């Protein structure tokens, strides 16, 4: 017993010593209908990073207590609760206490941005958003993988009343539904996206916390047919009162009024806009190595 305890303490001391020389840890948040550990998505990404950056600690977030729960929660667990749970998990993880990089996939991109804005300790260093919908979506054209029957149901529900209280509380995708024909209703009723985008009021700490990122990397997929509009991945969105013409970030109010500090970050070179010439979340290993890896080391 004593020997085991000694071994444990020694191991811990050595680990702490080695730790200081380790690369920054990485937190990954998967997208809709996916899980932490799918060997064809997040599992493969985790392995790829671990292979390229020896010794890195990678936490691929599981929302819930099983893979099934994790997948279901990506549709039905209130985004604000999800962000709260993740903040708590991150704050308790000894490996993350000196700061961490974060990579969010699809809706995981805007969820991790909420983590950066709401939970500054431990600090997020670089945030990389792959196809995140930072100005929301207006449409649900296609869904990934095996979740298309759930998606058909979600599409109907969103069209019936995305901004009703019951739908807002329980349907994740309603919480970043952004109807350009009803901007005022979106501002009033969206319990997640309108809050993190400071549509209702300014929370100065959201701004300060986001600006504390070293780099905020936004990856857009040039052949994306799942996100409507795909420009949302770079913070662009439809001009209000119509759903055709796109206003890019730099011409939109969130930037000109600088509600999130994005303008200041842009001027300081903290925003990085990347494009991958693929369908939603599709990129090659080589593309990842040359474009993303530098932000993880
Ligand atoms: C601003 O955001 C912080 C972090 O989430 C929160 O603790 C605080 O209550 C918010 N302030 C207001 C006025 O909502
Ligand atoms: C939005 O909220 C304001 C202030 O509470 C209210 O006056 C307005 O009627 C609301 N608009 C919609 C479309 O819900």
Coordinates of C-alpha atoms and ligand atoms in Angstrom, one line a residue:
X1 CA 0.0 0.0 0.0
X2 CA 2.7 2.5 1.1
X3 CA 4.9 1.5 -1.8
X4 CA 2.0 1.9 -4.2
X5 CA 1.2 5.3 -2.8
X6 CA 4.9 6.3 -3.0
X7 CA 5.0 5.1 -6.6
X8 CA 1.9 7.1 -7.3
X9 CA 3.3 10.3 -5.8
X10 CA 6.6 9.8 -7.6
X11 CA 4.7 9.2 -10.8
X12 CA 2.8 12.4 -10.2
X13 CA 5.9 14.4 -9.5
X14 CA 7.6 13.2 -12.7
X15 CA 4.4 13.8 -14.7
X16 CA 4.3 17.4 -13.3
X17 CA 7.9 18.0 -14.3
X18 CA 7.4 16.6 -17.8
X19 CA 4.1 18.5 -18.2
X20 CA 5.7 21.9 -18.4
X21 CA 7.5 20.9 -21.6
X22 CA 4.4 19.4 -23.2
X23 CA 2.5 21.0 -26.1
X24 CA -0.7 22.9 -25.2
X25 CA -3.6 20.5 -24.7
X26 CA -6.5 20.4 -27.1
X27 CA -10.2 20.2 -26.5
X28 CA -12.5 19.0 -29.4
X29 CA -16.3 19.5 -29.6
X30 CA -18.1 17.4 -32.3
X31 CA -21.0 18.5 -34.5
X32 CA -24.7 17.6 -34.7
X33 CA -25.5 13.9 -34.8
X34 CA -21.9 13.0 -34.1
X35 CA -20.1 11.8 -31.0
X36 CA -16.8 12.3 -29.2
X37 CA -15.3 9.1 -30.4
X38 CA -16.6 8.1 -33.7
X39 CA -13.6 6.3 -35.4
X40 CA -14.5 8.0 -38.7
X41 CA -14.8 11.5 -37.4
X42 CA -13.6 12.9 -34.1
X43 CA -11.8 9.6 -33.2
X44 CA -9.7 9.9 -36.4
X45 CA -9.0 13.6 -35.9
X46 CA -7.8 12.9 -32.3
X47 CA -5.5 10.2 -33.5
X48 CA -4.2 12.3 -36.3
X49 CA -3.3 15.1 -33.9
X50 CA -1.7 12.7 -31.4
X51 CA 0.4 11.2 -34.1
X52 CA 1.6 14.6 -35.3
X53 CA 2.2 16.2 -31.9
X54 CA 3.7 13.6 -29.6
X55 CA 2.7 13.9 -25.9
X56 CA -0.3 16.1 -26.6
X57 CA -3.3 15.7 -24.3
X58 CA -6.5 15.7 -26.4
X59 CA -9.9 15.8 -24.8
X60 CA -12.7 15.0 -27.2
X61 CA -15.9 16.1 -25.4
X62 CA -18.6 13.6 -24.7
X63 CA -21.9 15.3 -23.8
X64 CA -23.6 12.8 -21.5
X65 CA -22.7 9.4 -20.1
X66 CA -22.7 7.3 -23.3
X67 CA -22.2 7.6 -27.0
X68 CA -25.9 7.4 -27.5
X69 CA -26.6 10.2 -25.1
X70 CA -23.8 12.2 -26.6
X71 CA -25.4 11.9 -30.0
X72 CA -29.0 12.6 -28.8
X73 CA -27.8 15.6 -26.7
X74 CA -26.5 17.2 -29.9
X75 CA -30.1 17.6 -30.9
X76 CA -32.0 17.9 -27.7
X77 CA -29.9 19.2 -24.8
X78 CA -30.2 23.0 -24.4
X79 CA -27.0 24.6 -25.7
X80 CA -26.7 26.8 -22.6
X81 CA -26.7 23.7 -20.4
X82 CA -24.2 22.0 -22.7
X83 CA -21.8 24.9 -22.5
X84 CA -22.2 25.0 -18.7
X85 CA -21.4 21.3 -18.4
X86 CA -18.3 21.7 -20.6
X87 CA -17.1 24.8 -18.7
X88 CA -17.3 22.7 -15.5
X89 CA -15.5 19.7 -17.1
X90 CA -12.8 22.0 -18.4
X91 CA -12.3 23.8 -15.1
X92 CA -11.9 20.4 -13.3
X93 CA -9.5 18.8 -15.7
X94 CA -6.0 19.1 -14.3
X95 CA -4.5 18.8 -17.7
X96 CA -6.1 22.0 -18.9
X97 CA -5.3 24.3 -16.1
X98 CA -2.5 26.2 -17.9
X99 CA -4.7 26.9 -20.9
X100 CA -5.8 24.9 -23.9
X101 CA -6.5 25.1 -27.6
X102 CA -9.9 24.3 -28.9
X103 CA -11.3 22.9 -32.2
X104 CA -15.1 22.9 -32.8
X105 CA -16.7 21.1 -35.6
X106 CA -19.9 22.6 -37.1
X107 CA -22.2 23.6 -34.2
X108 CA -19.3 22.6 -31.8
X109 CA -17.7 25.8 -33.3
X110 CA -20.2 28.2 -31.9
X111 CA -20.5 26.2 -28.7
X112 CA -16.8 26.5 -28.0
X113 CA -17.0 30.2 -28.8
X114 CA -19.6 30.4 -26.0
X115 CA -17.2 28.6 -23.7
X116 CA -14.5 31.2 -24.6
X117 CA -16.9 34.1 -23.9
X118 CA -18.5 32.8 -20.8
X119 CA -15.7 30.8 -19.1
X120 CA -12.3 32.5 -19.2
X121 CA -10.6 30.2 -16.7
X122 CA -8.6 28.2 -17.6
X123 CA -7.9 30.3 -20.7
X124 CA -8.6 29.2 -24.2
X125 CA -5.6 30.0 -26.3
X126 CA -6.5 29.4 -30.0
X127 CA -10.0 28.7 -31.1
X128 CA -10.5 26.9 -34.4
X129 CA -14.0 26.7 -35.8
X130 CA -14.6 24.2 -38.7
X131 CA -17.8 25.2 -40.4
X132 CA -19.3 26.7 -37.3
X133 CA -22.5 28.7 -37.8
X134 CA -21.6 31.9 -36.0
X135 CA -24.5 33.9 -37.4
X136 CA -26.8 30.9 -37.3
X137 CA -28.7 29.1 -40.0
X138 CA -31.8 29.8 -41.9
X139 CA -32.7 26.5 -43.5
X140 CA -31.8 22.9 -43.0
X141 CA -31.0 21.6 -46.4
X142 CA -29.2 18.4 -45.6
X143 CA -28.1 16.4 -42.6
X144 CA -25.0 14.4 -42.0
X145 CA -24.9 10.6 -42.0
X146 CA -27.6 8.5 -40.4
X147 CA -29.5 11.3 -38.8
X148 CA -31.6 12.3 -41.8
X149 CA -34.9 11.1 -40.3
X150 CA -34.3 13.2 -37.1
X151 CA -33.4 16.0 -39.5
X152 CA -36.6 15.8 -41.4
X153 CA -38.5 16.1 -38.1
X154 CA -36.3 19.0 -37.0
X155 CA -36.8 20.9 -40.3
X156 CA -40.6 20.6 -39.8
X157 CA -40.4 21.7 -36.2
X158 CA -38.2 24.7 -37.0
X159 CA -40.6 25.9 -39.8
X160 CA -43.6 25.5 -37.4
X161 CA -42.1 27.8 -34.8
X162 CA -38.4 28.0 -34.1
X163 CA -38.9 30.9 -31.7
X164 CA -41.7 29.5 -29.5
X165 CA -40.6 28.9 -25.9
X166 CA -41.0 25.1 -26.0
X167 CA -39.0 24.7 -29.2
X168 CA -36.3 27.1 -28.0
X169 CA -35.8 25.2 -24.7
X170 CA -35.6 21.8 -26.2
X171 CA -34.2 21.9 -29.7
X172 CA -30.5 22.7 -30.1
X173 CA -30.8 23.8 -33.8
X174 CA -33.6 26.2 -32.9
X175 CA -31.2 28.0 -30.6
X176 CA -29.1 29.1 -33.5
X177 CA -32.0 29.5 -35.9
X178 CA -31.6 33.0 -37.4
X179 CA -34.6 34.1 -39.5
X180 CA -33.6 37.2 -41.5
X181 CA -37.3 37.9 -42.2
X182 CA -37.9 38.2 -38.5
X183 CA -34.8 39.7 -37.1
X184 CA -36.6 41.3 -34.1
X185 CA -38.2 38.0 -33.2
X186 CA -34.8 36.3 -33.4
X187 CA -33.2 39.0 -31.2
X188 CA -36.0 38.7 -28.6
X189 CA -36.4 34.9 -28.5
X190 CA -33.2 33.1 -29.5
X191 CA -31.9 31.8 -26.1
X192 CA -28.4 30.9 -27.3
X193 CA -27.1 32.6 -30.5
X194 CA -28.7 36.0 -29.9
X195 CA -27.1 36.0 -26.4
X196 CA -23.6 35.1 -27.5
X197 CA -23.8 37.5 -30.4
X198 CA -24.8 40.3 -28.0
X199 CA -28.0 41.0 -29.8
X200 CA -30.1 41.9 -26.8
X201 CA -27.5 43.6 -24.6
X202 CA -23.8 44.0 -24.3
X203 CA -22.1 41.9 -21.8
X204 CA -18.6 43.5 -21.7
X205 CA -17.1 40.3 -20.3
X206 CA -18.1 38.4 -23.5
X207 CA -16.2 40.9 -25.5
X208 CA -13.2 40.9 -23.3
X209 CA -13.0 37.2 -23.0
X210 CA -13.3 36.6 -26.8
X211 CA -10.6 39.2 -27.4
X212 CA -8.3 37.3 -25.0
X213 CA -7.9 34.5 -27.6
X214 CA -4.6 34.5 -29.3
X215 CA -6.1 33.5 -32.7
X216 CA -9.7 32.8 -33.7
X217 CA -9.5 30.7 -36.8
X218 CA -12.6 30.4 -38.9
X219 CA -12.7 27.6 -41.5
X220 CA -15.4 27.9 -44.2
X221 CA -16.1 25.0 -46.6
X222 CA -16.5 26.2 -50.2
X223 CA -18.8 23.4 -51.4
X224 CA -20.8 23.3 -48.2
X225 CA -24.5 22.3 -48.9
X226 CA -25.4 21.6 -45.3
X227 CA -25.1 25.1 -43.8
X228 CA -27.4 27.8 -45.0
X229 CA -25.9 30.2 -45.6
X230 CA -22.3 28.8 -45.6
X231 CA -21.0 32.4 -45.1
X232 CA -22.2 32.0 -41.5
X233 CA -19.0 30.0 -41.1
X234 CA -17.1 33.4 -41.5
X235 CA -19.7 35.4 -39.6
X236 CA -21.5 36.5 -42.8
X237 CA -25.3 36.4 -43.0
X238 CA -28.3 37.4 -45.1
X239 CA -29.1 41.1 -45.2
X240 CA -32.2 41.6 -42.9
X241 CA -35.7 41.3 -44.4
X242 CA -34.7 39.0 -47.2
X243 CA -32.9 35.7 -47.6
X244 CA -30.8 36.1 -50.7
X245 CA -28.1 38.7 -50.5
X246 CA -25.2 38.1 -48.1
X247 CA -23.5 40.7 -45.9
X248 CA -20.0 39.7 -45.1
X249 CA -18.7 40.1 -41.6
X250 CA -16.8 43.3 -42.2
X251 CA -19.9 45.1 -43.4
X252 CA -22.3 43.8 -40.7
X253 CA -23.4 45.5 -37.5
X254 CA -21.8 43.0 -35.2
X255 CA -18.5 44.2 -36.7
X256 CA -19.1 47.9 -37.3
X257 CA -20.5 48.3 -33.8
X258 CA -17.9 45.9 -32.6
X259 CA -20.2 44.2 -30.2
X260 CA -17.9 41.2 -29.8
X261 CA -14.5 42.8 -30.4
X262 CA -14.2 41.1 -33.8
X263 CA -13.2 44.4 -35.5
X264 CA -10.5 45.0 -33.0
X265 CA -9.3 41.4 -33.3
X266 CA -9.3 41.7 -37.1
X267 CA -7.2 44.8 -37.0
X268 CA -4.8 43.1 -34.6
X269 CA -4.5 40.1 -36.8
X270 CA -6.2 37.8 -34.4
X271 CA -8.9 36.6 -36.9
X272 CA -7.8 34.0 -39.4
X273 CA -10.1 33.2 -42.3
X274 CA -9.4 29.9 -43.9
X275 CA -11.2 28.0 -46.7
X276 CA -11.3 24.4 -47.5
X277 CA -12.4 23.4 -51.0
X278 CA -14.8 20.7 -49.8
X279 CA -18.3 19.8 -48.6
X280 CA -19.2 20.5 -45.0
X281 CA -16.3 19.4 -42.7
X282 CA -14.3 17.9 -45.6
X283 CA -10.6 18.5 -45.8
X284 CA -7.6 16.4 -46.6
X285 CA -4.9 15.4 -44.0
X286 CA -2.4 17.5 -45.9
X287 CA -4.7 20.5 -45.8
X288 CA -5.0 20.0 -42.0
X289 CA -1.3 19.7 -41.5
X290 CA -0.4 22.8 -43.4
X291 CA -3.3 25.0 -42.3
X292 CA -4.3 23.9 -38.8
X293 CA -1.4 22.2 -37.2
X294 CA 0.6 25.4 -36.7
X295 CA -2.1 26.7 -34.4
X296 CA -1.8 23.6 -32.2
X297 CA 1.9 23.6 -31.4
Ligands
LIG1 C1 -22.0 38.4 -18.5 O1 -21.4 37.1 -18.7 C2 -20.9 36.5 -17.6 C3 -20.2 35.3 -18.1 O2 -21.1 34.4 -18.6 C4 -22.0 36.3 -16.6 O3 -21.4 35.7 -15.4 C5 -22.7 37.6 -16.2 O4 -23.8 37.3 -15.4 C6 -23.2 38.2 -17.5 N1 -23.7 39.5 -17.2 C7 -24.9 39.9 -17.5 C8 -25.3 41.3 -17.2 O5 -25.7 39.2 -18.1
LIG2 C1 -39.4 42.2 -28.9 O1 -39.3 42.7 -27.6 C2 -39.7 44.1 -27.5 C3 -39.4 44.5 -26.1 O2 -39.8 43.6 -25.1 C4 -41.2 44.2 -27.8 O3 -41.6 45.6 -27.7 C5 -41.4 43.7 -29.2 O4 -42.8 43.8 -29.6 C6 -40.9 42.3 -29.4 N1 -41.0 42.0 -30.8 C7 -41.3 40.7 -31.3 C8 -41.4 40.6 -32.7 O5 -41.4 39.8 -30.5

